[in-house]
Amino acid sequence: MQFLQNNAAFATLIGAIIALVFAGVMAKRVLGFDRGTEKMKKISDSVKAGANAYLKRQYTVVSIFFAVMFAILWVMVAFGKLTAFVPFAFITGGFFSGLSGFVGMKIATAANARTANACQSGLNKGLRVAFSAGSVMGFTVVGLGLLDISVWFILLKYAFKLNASDITSAMLTFGMGASSMALFARVGGGIFTKAADVGADLVGKVEAGIPEDDPRNPAVIADNVGDNVGDVAGMGADLHESYVGSIISAMALGVVAFDGNFRALSVPLLIAACGILCSLIGTFFVRTKEDADQKALLGSLGRGTNLSAVLIALISFPIVWFCLDGKKTIGLYFAILAGLLAGVLIGRATEYFTSDSYKPTRNLAAKSETGSATIIIGGLGLGMLSTALPIVIVAACILIAFFVSGGSVAEPAKGLFGIALSAVGMLSTLGITLATDAYGPVADNAGGIAEMAGLDASVRERTDALDSLGNTTAATGKGFAIGSAALTALALMASYIDKIKSLLPDGDFTFDLMNPKVLVGLFIGTCLPFIFAALTMDSVGKAAQSVVIEVRRQFREIKGLMAGEADPDYAKCVDLCTKASLREMILPTIVAILAPIVTGVILGYQGVVGMLAGATAGGFLMAIFMSNSGGAWDNAKKYIESGVHGGKGSDQHKAAVVGDTVGDPFKDTSGPAINILIKLLSMVSIVFAGVVVSCNWLG
Amino acid sequence: MQFLQNNAAFATLIGAIIALVFAGVMAKRVLGFDRGTEKMKKISDSVKAGANAYLKRQYTVVSIFFAVMFAILWVMVAFGKLTAFVPFAFITGGFFSGLSGFVGMKIATAANARTANACQSGLNKGLRVAFSAGSVMGFTVVGLGLLDISVWFILLKYAFKLNASDITSAMLTFGMGASSMALFARVGGGIFTKAADVGADLVGKVEAGIPEDDPRNPAVIADNVGDNVGDVAGMGADLHESYVGSIISAMALGVVAFDGNFRALSVPLLIAACGILCSLIGTFFVRTKEDADQKALLGSLGRGTNLSAVLIALISFPIVWFCLDGKKTIGLYFAILAGLLAGVLIGRATEYFTSDSYKPTRNLAAKSETGSATIIIGGLGLGMLSTALPIVIVAACILIAFFVSGGSVAEPAKGLFGIALSAVGMLSTLGITLATDAYGPVADNAGGIAEMAGLDASVRERTDALDSLGNTTAATGKGFAIGSAALTALALMASYIDKIKSLLPDGDFTFDLMNPKVLVGLFIGTCLPFIFAALTMDSVGKAAQSVVIEVRRQFREIKGLMAGEADPDYAKCVDLCTKASLREMILPTIVAILAPIVTGVILGYQGVVGMLAGATAGGFLMAIFMSNSGGAWDNAKKYIESGVHGGKGSDQHKAAVVGDTVGDPFKDTSGPAINILIKLLSMVSIVFAGVVVSCNWLG
């Protein structure tokens, strides 16, 4: 154990390599399956081409941003405000985050037709293909994250011989790179996917009355491309950022809590590395019998994730015990457990509020009886109400993690490390939780292909079973993502304060709510998620409107389209979505980067801390509200489609489709993007702390 | 001046009496007008009977609540946790708040037919009746508020010879009484009015395609009753509470800032008393030529309010100068100015985002082209985005008020007094701003009566001109209400801390964001407005659904109803709304009262301060978001009705009606109720501070 601790970074590097090798093996397995008929291949190729084209253009735009930021950071290096590692760390963070999304997208577009084809021979085979594709994504995300962390760590420690505090300080910068990239991916991809989805649904389903994924709908390929660039590539970049952020913030706080030496650093690193092994073992337990029903499928996924969680819970004990001070610091272990448990509980709460197996979503579906206005009001209310449980869970987790770790109001360092570790605990088995999450969009796409290629109805039924399961696992995944975001943001806030302390040793480090700068910062911070949600929703609205107009035009102008005699112009819709989402993703990102700098320059670092606290609290609430409202509307619609309240095509169903359409940007664009926002704000604050300290108006 | 200062309470009493006498004169003038035809009288009588019946039952339910609270407070008195004045102060606060609403409702139901009738002879006469009725309401609210304050003050100071700090402490309790009553009135009335409105619109306008206020609609009388019990009685109780809350919190902080003596108390009292005179003068300038267009009408209202504001701005200078320490403390005057200006600016921002004269609402109307989902997404985004400006305005006001008043982080007392005075400044001319606000529902009702009584179309046009103007003045009024709520809540938070200091002289009075109890309190506080909004929206949804079902039933079962040959059963709908709103108003109120007590018992007073800060920031944002989304949808619909985007009856109009329906509970139930919530939370915290200090789990 001593040996492991001293070489934690190498152990982590090995963990990263294992994850990447496993991802490679899984990818090979996926590619070994057959893609089916010519028609399926053709459709799959169009989706792939659209996704590739989008990502290529997105990465071009993002590169410009990164080049500009690199130059800005470089100027700051020249003025002695930053160390020279920072600009490079920023770039690699962004690169690996983008790569995570790219790999995920590649495998997802490769797996969609294969899953549809596999579903022809049965549910189990379909699950195997889709889940393998999800695993590629899951293990690539964690593998690349740990690779980045361990290589930088080894470089800075052994080649440049920096001390622990300088290392973690430099590493927070690649967190900022990863967050910026994640925000672009989430916002850009989120706008793309929802513009296409909303556009396709509004004209196709509501106005023209043709089914979902009908090949006559000109936006149907764009919709499928959107699943890949938004739900897959966006989510990959997003969770890569969460994962990396939680680990490096825990490392930074560990150094502070344990007097600046390397000892505590090894804990998050080793937990992450072991988490990969536990996830890997878990994946072998995801399999099901051929005649499995939905419950058995869910059970098999649950078996995998639960097993991984139990394993990491067991392994964390010796890690904390031996790496730190045995019994004296074992409280930190319980902080990790609290985090693991909180993640599971938030996921359960999410499921309760958004699954049609429970009362809230069923009641929501019943509101369709009185039209779209009442189902909208109901869904908004449901989402707002659903924030209560997660808030209580996270509040309990914060208090427990802080106090069991030996934190106190006078000496908070260990307590804050505990909070950071609870986030690491929550995300330690990300490899498998992400695999169970990412397979959803693959199954969704497979369904689309089955529909468009005119496969047997039983195939669509199977892909639907997989997809609907994906909605439940996605709910759990969201619980982890949102919960860990709040905890990580708090940890980063503590890191920011440590950073300021190092810059201004004689500053005032009480952040009292009665200090008007803190209070005003709090107001502004709480407002940021609202503005951010507004900007992203507005973007989706604008982009969707252009899709609606285009789809209507094609229905009107292309003769024989509705009769199935002519092909729609799919590429036009893909192109529209691409342009709109790239144009619209710029402003929200700039707001996120400028907000902490402007606040800092005007209100000083005390205002920044207030802002971070407000943004974390407000952002956590908005993210849950928007995700859960969206999820509940989606499932209420599916519930009606299952035959209640008039079933498909009824007025109630139309009302539910309106709800689902409003929910689309809620749950897949704005909500998840807020998760990234709250961490990016902290990262930017940390990196630009030097600027804030040297030029600040109110003193 | 010295004399005035020593006898500020008597000056205030005189101000209160002048206001009430003026209200009486105005009421007499209103009653002097003719009620028109027999049919108009009949309709007006039904509305009046419904409103009376509702309020009677509401006050019965509320009395039970007050009796229970009185008993609880009395027990606390018996255990020595409170002084014996507290339970009585609580009762009188509630009584006067309820009375404000009652008087407003009485005059509004008396004025509706009279306004409709007056509009037969011309716009100016109509304006005079409606505005006189609004003035009755405005001056009753401020008059009763100051009466309560001054009588208690005189009693406690001269009869019981309490010291200044004990007096303000006791007076905060009647703030709690007023807030509780206001919450009941706002939530109960808000649910009633929106359930009726939504129910009437959904079935009448959307499904059956009959116009608004059509006498064939069974919910139309309930809708009109709703305007009176919600928009009038609810608003009266609400603003009475804001007004009283801002004055007593400023008094309490003034005592702390000026070493416990009576000197500073006179400033808010005298400003309030002079504000009444300024408002009174302003009302004489509200008149218009017979051929006035809408712009001229708005100009005439603006003339009155602006003049009042300028007058109070001038008079406040000598008050602050002579009552306090001349040049040394004149900074407090600029805090008052900052408040006045902030109120106006927030109003302007509200107007920009919600009036169809500006781009945001026009763009929103254009979103109706692609259906109800896009207009909903657009409206939600608009509301969220519209929080940015008010946040910046309030933030600037807080910083300016704090620092110009001589506050500093180490010595905040004067700065906090400055913040409280800025709220007093903002509300000082409430007499006239409320008059311009309250006349809107009167005009709305008059329009309904004109429609139902089959008056000439020109009459409806005139009432519509008055009503649409009312929407703009209501926006300004909302700016004052929301802005002052945030500032008052902050002032009350400071009073809470002072209260705890007096109970626990050796406590820890830094409320550091790095203290997990403060932080967790913050999370919970930020969540409260979400839960509160959810509960109230859900109540509206439930109540509206029952109305929808009832209206559909009547359309189906009453033969000849659509042909106009049979009368609908109006009373049934009124009764449904009454029952639903009374049942539904209980839970939100209990949540608001229990939240600070439970938080305090678990997390201690530091958690409570965190909670109050979070609730103020989150509540301010949610209130603006919901009010502005709702306002914009309403006006987007009206804009379409003016003939653009297909005009009345088109698909676009139907989409806009869905938006308006969603906006109804946003702007008239949940949004305004949150304003009260954030102050009630602080008041409850203050009154129950003793309990929190003596039993608190986490120490």
PDB file of N, CA and C in Angstrom, chain B residues 504-571:
ATOM      1  N   LEU B 504     -28.136  35.966  22.372  1.00  0.00           N
ATOM      2  CA  LEU B 504     -26.908  35.197  22.578  1.00  0.00           C
ATOM      3  C   LEU B 504     -25.720  36.138  22.462  1.00  0.00           C
ATOM      4  N   PRO B 505     -25.471  36.938  23.476  1.00  0.00           N
ATOM      5  CA  PRO B 505     -24.447  37.988  23.309  1.00  0.00           C
ATOM      6  C   PRO B 505     -23.072  37.431  22.951  1.00  0.00           C
ATOM      7  N   ASP B 506     -22.776  36.164  23.306  1.00  0.00           N
ATOM      8  CA  ASP B 506     -21.441  35.662  23.010  1.00  0.00           C
ATOM      9  C   ASP B 506     -21.449  34.651  21.851  1.00  0.00           C
ATOM     10  N   GLY B 507     -22.438  34.764  20.951  1.00  0.00           N
ATOM     11  CA  GLY B 507     -22.493  33.854  19.807  1.00  0.00           C
ATOM     12  C   GLY B 507     -21.467  34.197  18.745  1.00  0.00           C
ATOM     13  N   ASP B 508     -21.452  33.388  17.680  1.00  0.00           N
ATOM     14  CA  ASP B 508     -20.544  33.642  16.561  1.00  0.00           C
ATOM     15  C   ASP B 508     -21.356  34.317  15.454  1.00  0.00           C
ATOM     16  N   PHE B 509     -21.024  35.563  15.181  1.00  0.00           N
ATOM     17  CA  PHE B 509     -21.855  36.305  14.229  1.00  0.00           C
ATOM     18  C   PHE B 509     -21.195  36.569  12.889  1.00  0.00           C
ATOM     19  N   THR B 510     -20.346  35.614  12.481  1.00  0.00           N
ATOM     20  CA  THR B 510     -19.955  35.665  11.076  1.00  0.00           C
ATOM     21  C   THR B 510     -20.772  34.582  10.398  1.00  0.00           C
ATOM     22  N   PHE B 511     -21.285  34.939   9.242  1.00  0.00           N
ATOM     23  CA  PHE B 511     -22.123  34.001   8.509  1.00  0.00           C
ATOM     24  C   PHE B 511     -21.378  33.670   7.234  1.00  0.00           C
ATOM     25  N   ASP B 512     -20.319  32.872   7.448  1.00  0.00           N
ATOM     26  CA  ASP B 512     -19.349  32.642   6.385  1.00  0.00           C
ATOM     27  C   ASP B 512     -19.856  31.567   5.420  1.00  0.00           C
ATOM     28  N   LEU B 513     -19.702  31.843   4.151  1.00  0.00           N
ATOM     29  CA  LEU B 513     -20.155  30.874   3.147  1.00  0.00           C
ATOM     30  C   LEU B 513     -19.369  29.572   3.201  1.00  0.00           C
ATOM     31  N   MET B 514     -18.221  29.578   3.853  1.00  0.00           N
ATOM     32  CA  MET B 514     -17.465  28.334   3.976  1.00  0.00           C
ATOM     33  C   MET B 514     -17.900  27.530   5.195  1.00  0.00           C
ATOM     34  N   ASN B 515     -18.830  28.081   5.971  1.00  0.00           N
ATOM     35  CA  ASN B 515     -19.402  27.339   7.085  1.00  0.00           C
ATOM     36  C   ASN B 515     -20.520  26.463   6.520  1.00  0.00           C
ATOM     37  N   PRO B 516     -20.383  25.139   6.642  1.00  0.00           N
ATOM     38  CA  PRO B 516     -21.364  24.275   5.959  1.00  0.00           C
ATOM     39  C   PRO B 516     -22.795  24.506   6.412  1.00  0.00           C
ATOM     40  N   LYS B 517     -22.983  24.977   7.651  1.00  0.00           N
ATOM     41  CA  LYS B 517     -24.360  25.227   8.076  1.00  0.00           C
ATOM     42  C   LYS B 517     -24.959  26.399   7.293  1.00  0.00           C
ATOM     43  N   VAL B 518     -24.158  27.437   7.110  1.00  0.00           N
ATOM     44  CA  VAL B 518     -24.629  28.583   6.329  1.00  0.00           C
ATOM     45  C   VAL B 518     -24.899  28.138   4.884  1.00  0.00           C
ATOM     46  N   LEU B 519     -23.966  27.352   4.365  1.00  0.00           N
ATOM     47  CA  LEU B 519     -24.046  26.923   2.974  1.00  0.00           C
ATOM     48  C   LEU B 519     -25.271  26.037   2.736  1.00  0.00           C
ATOM     49  N   VAL B 520     -25.476  25.104   3.645  1.00  0.00           N
ATOM     50  CA  VAL B 520     -26.633  24.218   3.507  1.00  0.00           C
ATOM     51  C   VAL B 520     -27.931  25.021   3.670  1.00  0.00           C
ATOM     52  N   GLY B 521     -27.906  25.962   4.600  1.00  0.00           N
ATOM     53  CA  GLY B 521     -29.061  26.852   4.742  1.00  0.00           C
ATOM     54  C   GLY B 521     -29.337  27.580   3.438  1.00  0.00           C
ATOM     55  N   LEU B 522     -28.265  28.024   2.804  1.00  0.00           N
ATOM     56  CA  LEU B 522     -28.387  28.734   1.529  1.00  0.00           C
ATOM     57  C   LEU B 522     -29.052  27.851   0.465  1.00  0.00           C
ATOM     58  N   PHE B 523     -28.606  26.606   0.383  1.00  0.00           N
ATOM     59  CA  PHE B 523     -29.194  25.672  -0.585  1.00  0.00           C
ATOM     60  C   PHE B 523     -30.691  25.513  -0.322  1.00  0.00           C
ATOM     61  N   ILE B 524     -31.025  25.306   0.944  1.00  0.00           N
ATOM     62  CA  ILE B 524     -32.434  25.079   1.282  1.00  0.00           C
ATOM     63  C   ILE B 524     -33.258  26.337   1.008  1.00  0.00           C
ATOM     64  N   GLY B 525     -32.691  27.479   1.366  1.00  0.00           N
ATOM     65  CA  GLY B 525     -33.407  28.730   1.129  1.00  0.00           C
ATOM     66  C   GLY B 525     -33.658  28.972  -0.345  1.00  0.00           C
ATOM     67  N   THR B 526     -32.646  28.709  -1.170  1.00  0.00           N
ATOM     68  CA  THR B 526     -32.818  28.939  -2.604  1.00  0.00           C
ATOM     69  C   THR B 526     -33.896  28.019  -3.168  1.00  0.00           C
ATOM     70  N   CYS B 527     -34.039  26.862  -2.537  1.00  0.00           N
ATOM     71  CA  CYS B 527     -35.023  25.879  -2.995  1.00  0.00           C
ATOM     72  C   CYS B 527     -36.460  26.285  -2.639  1.00  0.00           C
ATOM     73  N   LEU B 528     -36.621  27.025  -1.536  1.00  0.00           N
ATOM     74  CA  LEU B 528     -37.980  27.314  -1.060  1.00  0.00           C
ATOM     75  C   LEU B 528     -38.881  27.988  -2.104  1.00  0.00           C
ATOM     76  N   PRO B 529     -38.388  29.014  -2.816  1.00  0.00           N
ATOM     77  CA  PRO B 529     -39.278  29.613  -3.825  1.00  0.00           C
ATOM     78  C   PRO B 529     -39.696  28.621  -4.912  1.00  0.00           C
ATOM     79  N   PHE B 530     -38.817  27.674  -5.237  1.00  0.00           N
ATOM     80  CA  PHE B 530     -39.177  26.661  -6.233  1.00  0.00           C
ATOM     81  C   PHE B 530     -40.340  25.810  -5.714  1.00  0.00           C
ATOM     82  N   ILE B 531     -40.203  25.372  -4.462  1.00  0.00           N
ATOM     83  CA  ILE B 531     -41.248  24.527  -3.886  1.00  0.00           C
ATOM     84  C   ILE B 531     -42.552  25.303  -3.772  1.00  0.00           C
ATOM     85  N   PHE B 532     -42.404  26.536  -3.336  1.00  0.00           N
ATOM     86  CA  PHE B 532     -43.567  27.374  -3.142  1.00  0.00           C
ATOM     87  C   PHE B 532     -44.286  27.614  -4.465  1.00  0.00           C
ATOM     88  N   ALA B 533     -43.502  27.915  -5.496  1.00  0.00           N
ATOM     89  CA  ALA B 533     -44.089  28.129  -6.819  1.00  0.00           C
ATOM     90  C   ALA B 533     -44.769  26.852  -7.297  1.00  0.00           C
ATOM     91  N   ALA B 534     -44.115  25.715  -7.038  1.00  0.00           N
ATOM     92  CA  ALA B 534     -44.686  24.441  -7.472  1.00  0.00           C
ATOM     93  C   ALA B 534     -46.022  24.189  -6.791  1.00  0.00           C
ATOM     94  N   LEU B 535     -46.065  24.410  -5.478  1.00  0.00           N
ATOM     95  CA  LEU B 535     -47.298  24.139  -4.739  1.00  0.00           C
ATOM     96  C   LEU B 535     -48.432  25.034  -5.234  1.00  0.00           C
ATOM     97  N   THR B 536     -48.129  26.312  -5.415  1.00  0.00           N
ATOM     98  CA  THR B 536     -49.203  27.217  -5.816  1.00  0.00           C
ATOM     99  C   THR B 536     -49.644  26.947  -7.253  1.00  0.00           C
ATOM    100  N   MET B 537     -48.679  26.644  -8.135  1.00  0.00           N
ATOM    101  CA  MET B 537     -49.064  26.341  -9.513  1.00  0.00           C
ATOM    102  C   MET B 537     -49.889  25.076  -9.599  1.00  0.00           C
ATOM    103  N   ASP B 538     -49.466  24.109  -8.799  1.00  0.00           N
ATOM    104  CA  ASP B 538     -50.190  22.852  -8.780  1.00  0.00           C
ATOM    105  C   ASP B 538     -51.621  23.077  -8.300  1.00  0.00           C
ATOM    106  N   SER B 539     -51.762  23.952  -7.303  1.00  0.00           N
ATOM    107  CA  SER B 539     -53.103  24.258  -6.796  1.00  0.00           C
ATOM    108  C   SER B 539     -53.962  24.881  -7.882  1.00  0.00           C
ATOM    109  N   VAL B 540     -53.362  25.842  -8.612  1.00  0.00           N
ATOM    110  CA  VAL B 540     -54.120  26.463  -9.693  1.00  0.00           C
ATOM    111  C   VAL B 540     -54.507  25.405 -10.719  1.00  0.00           C
ATOM    112  N   GLY B 541     -53.526  24.556 -11.050  1.00  0.00           N
ATOM    113  CA  GLY B 541     -53.793  23.511 -12.038  1.00  0.00           C
ATOM    114  C   GLY B 541     -54.964  22.638 -11.621  1.00  0.00           C
ATOM    115  N   LYS B 542     -54.933  22.192 -10.345  1.00  0.00           N
ATOM    116  CA  LYS B 542     -56.003  21.317  -9.855  1.00  0.00           C
ATOM    117  C   LYS B 542     -57.350  22.024  -9.874  1.00  0.00           C
ATOM    118  N   ALA B 543     -57.336  23.263  -9.335  1.00  0.00           N
ATOM    119  CA  ALA B 543     -58.593  24.002  -9.266  1.00  0.00           C
ATOM    120  C   ALA B 543     -59.116  24.276 -10.673  1.00  0.00           C
ATOM    121  N   ALA B 544     -58.205  24.662 -11.583  1.00  0.00           N
ATOM    122  CA  ALA B 544     -58.627  24.973 -12.948  1.00  0.00           C
ATOM    123  C   ALA B 544     -59.206  23.740 -13.623  1.00  0.00           C
ATOM    124  N   GLN B 545     -58.598  22.602 -13.363  1.00  0.00           N
ATOM    125  CA  GLN B 545     -59.093  21.385 -13.986  1.00  0.00           C
ATOM    126  C   GLN B 545     -60.532  21.095 -13.566  1.00  0.00           C
ATOM    127  N   SER B 546     -60.819  21.356 -12.280  1.00  0.00           N
ATOM    128  CA  SER B 546     -62.191  21.106 -11.837  1.00  0.00           C
ATOM    129  C   SER B 546     -63.151  22.098 -12.502  1.00  0.00           C
ATOM    130  N   VAL B 547     -62.685  23.321 -12.728  1.00  0.00           N
ATOM    131  CA  VAL B 547     -63.537  24.293 -13.423  1.00  0.00           C
ATOM    132  C   VAL B 547     -63.762  23.857 -14.878  1.00  0.00           C
ATOM    133  N   VAL B 548     -62.675  23.420 -15.514  1.00  0.00           N
ATOM    134  CA  VAL B 548     -62.789  22.980 -16.906  1.00  0.00           C
ATOM    135  C   VAL B 548     -63.842  21.883 -17.038  1.00  0.00           C
ATOM    136  N   ILE B 549     -63.766  20.930 -16.134  1.00  0.00           N
ATOM    137  CA  ILE B 549     -64.701  19.803 -16.200  1.00  0.00           C
ATOM    138  C   ILE B 549     -66.138  20.284 -15.997  1.00  0.00           C
ATOM    139  N   GLU B 550     -66.309  21.216 -15.051  1.00  0.00           N
ATOM    140  CA  GLU B 550     -67.634  21.745 -14.769  1.00  0.00           C
ATOM    141  C   GLU B 550     -68.189  22.544 -15.959  1.00  0.00           C
ATOM    142  N   VAL B 551     -67.320  23.374 -16.558  1.00  0.00           N
ATOM    143  CA  VAL B 551     -67.787  24.188 -17.683  1.00  0.00           C
ATOM    144  C   VAL B 551     -68.162  23.289 -18.864  1.00  0.00           C
ATOM    145  N   ARG B 552     -67.318  22.308 -19.116  1.00  0.00           N
ATOM    146  CA  ARG B 552     -67.634  21.361 -20.190  1.00  0.00           C
ATOM    147  C   ARG B 552     -68.976  20.680 -19.927  1.00  0.00           C
ATOM    148  N   ARG B 553     -69.172  20.307 -18.651  1.00  0.00           N
ATOM    149  CA  ARG B 553     -70.426  19.635 -18.306  1.00  0.00           C
ATOM    150  C   ARG B 553     -71.619  20.549 -18.597  1.00  0.00           C
ATOM    151  N   GLN B 554     -71.515  21.803 -18.191  1.00  0.00           N
ATOM    152  CA  GLN B 554     -72.635  22.712 -18.414  1.00  0.00           C
ATOM    153  C   GLN B 554     -72.894  22.924 -19.902  1.00  0.00           C
ATOM    154  N   PHE B 555     -71.797  23.088 -20.665  1.00  0.00           N
ATOM    155  CA  PHE B 555     -71.976  23.236 -22.113  1.00  0.00           C
ATOM    156  C   PHE B 555     -72.713  22.031 -22.699  1.00  0.00           C
ATOM    157  N   ARG B 556     -72.397  20.874 -22.142  1.00  0.00           N
ATOM    158  CA  ARG B 556     -72.951  19.639 -22.677  1.00  0.00           C
ATOM    159  C   ARG B 556     -74.395  19.446 -22.206  1.00  0.00           C
ATOM    160  N   GLU B 557     -74.644  19.723 -20.930  1.00  0.00           N
ATOM    161  CA  GLU B 557     -75.903  19.305 -20.340  1.00  0.00           C
ATOM    162  C   GLU B 557     -77.000  20.374 -20.353  1.00  0.00           C
ATOM    163  N   ILE B 558     -76.601  21.668 -20.313  1.00  0.00           N
ATOM    164  CA  ILE B 558     -77.639  22.704 -20.290  1.00  0.00           C
ATOM    165  C   ILE B 558     -78.077  22.979 -21.722  1.00  0.00           C
ATOM    166  N   LYS B 559     -79.293  22.626 -21.999  1.00  0.00           N
ATOM    167  CA  LYS B 559     -79.785  22.756 -23.382  1.00  0.00           C
ATOM    168  C   LYS B 559     -80.011  24.214 -23.733  1.00  0.00           C
ATOM    169  N   GLY B 560     -79.626  24.598 -24.928  1.00  0.00           N
ATOM    170  CA  GLY B 560     -79.868  25.969 -25.380  1.00  0.00           C
ATOM    171  C   GLY B 560     -78.859  26.979 -24.856  1.00  0.00           C
ATOM    172  N   LEU B 561     -77.839  26.496 -24.145  1.00  0.00           N
ATOM    173  CA  LEU B 561     -76.867  27.420 -23.570  1.00  0.00           C
ATOM    174  C   LEU B 561     -76.069  28.140 -24.653  1.00  0.00           C
ATOM    175  N   MET B 562     -75.575  27.364 -25.612  1.00  0.00           N
ATOM    176  CA  MET B 562     -74.753  27.964 -26.654  1.00  0.00           C
ATOM    177  C   MET B 562     -75.576  28.893 -27.551  1.00  0.00           C
ATOM    178  N   ALA B 563     -76.864  28.588 -27.656  1.00  0.00           N
ATOM    179  CA  ALA B 563     -77.716  29.437 -28.484  1.00  0.00           C
ATOM    180  C   ALA B 563     -78.139  30.704 -27.736  1.00  0.00           C
ATOM    181  N   GLY B 564     -77.788  30.777 -26.462  1.00  0.00           N
ATOM    182  CA  GLY B 564     -78.144  31.949 -25.667  1.00  0.00           C
ATOM    183  C   GLY B 564     -79.556  31.885 -25.128  1.00  0.00           C
ATOM    184  N   GLU B 565     -80.157  30.701 -25.197  1.00  0.00           N
ATOM    185  CA  GLU B 565     -81.550  30.589 -24.747  1.00  0.00           C
ATOM    186  C   GLU B 565     -81.676  30.200 -23.276  1.00  0.00           C
ATOM    187  N   ALA B 566     -80.591  29.649 -22.712  1.00  0.00           N
ATOM    188  CA  ALA B 566     -80.642  29.253 -21.304  1.00  0.00           C
ATOM    189  C   ALA B 566     -79.456  29.877 -20.578  1.00  0.00           C
ATOM    190  N   ASP B 567     -79.634  30.126 -19.269  1.00  0.00           N
ATOM    191  CA  ASP B 567     -78.547  30.704 -18.482  1.00  0.00           C
ATOM    192  C   ASP B 567     -77.654  29.604 -17.913  1.00  0.00           C
ATOM    193  N   PRO B 568     -76.344  29.837 -17.889  1.00  0.00           N
ATOM    194  CA  PRO B 568     -75.476  28.861 -17.228  1.00  0.00           C
ATOM    195  C   PRO B 568     -75.579  28.990 -15.714  1.00  0.00           C
ATOM    196  N   ASP B 569     -75.070  28.000 -15.015  1.00  0.00           N
ATOM    197  CA  ASP B 569     -75.097  28.012 -13.551  1.00  0.00           C
ATOM    198  C   ASP B 569     -73.795  28.646 -13.047  1.00  0.00           C
ATOM    199  N   TYR B 570     -73.814  29.994 -12.998  1.00  0.00           N
ATOM    200  CA  TYR B 570     -72.596  30.706 -12.589  1.00  0.00           C
ATOM    201  C   TYR B 570     -72.141  30.347 -11.180  1.00  0.00           C
ATOM    202  N   ALA B 571     -73.141  30.218 -10.288  1.00  0.00           N
ATOM    203  CA  ALA B 571     -72.817  30.049  -8.865  1.00  0.00           C
ATOM    204  C   ALA B 571     -71.996  28.789  -8.616  1.00  0.00           C
TER     205      ALA B 571
END
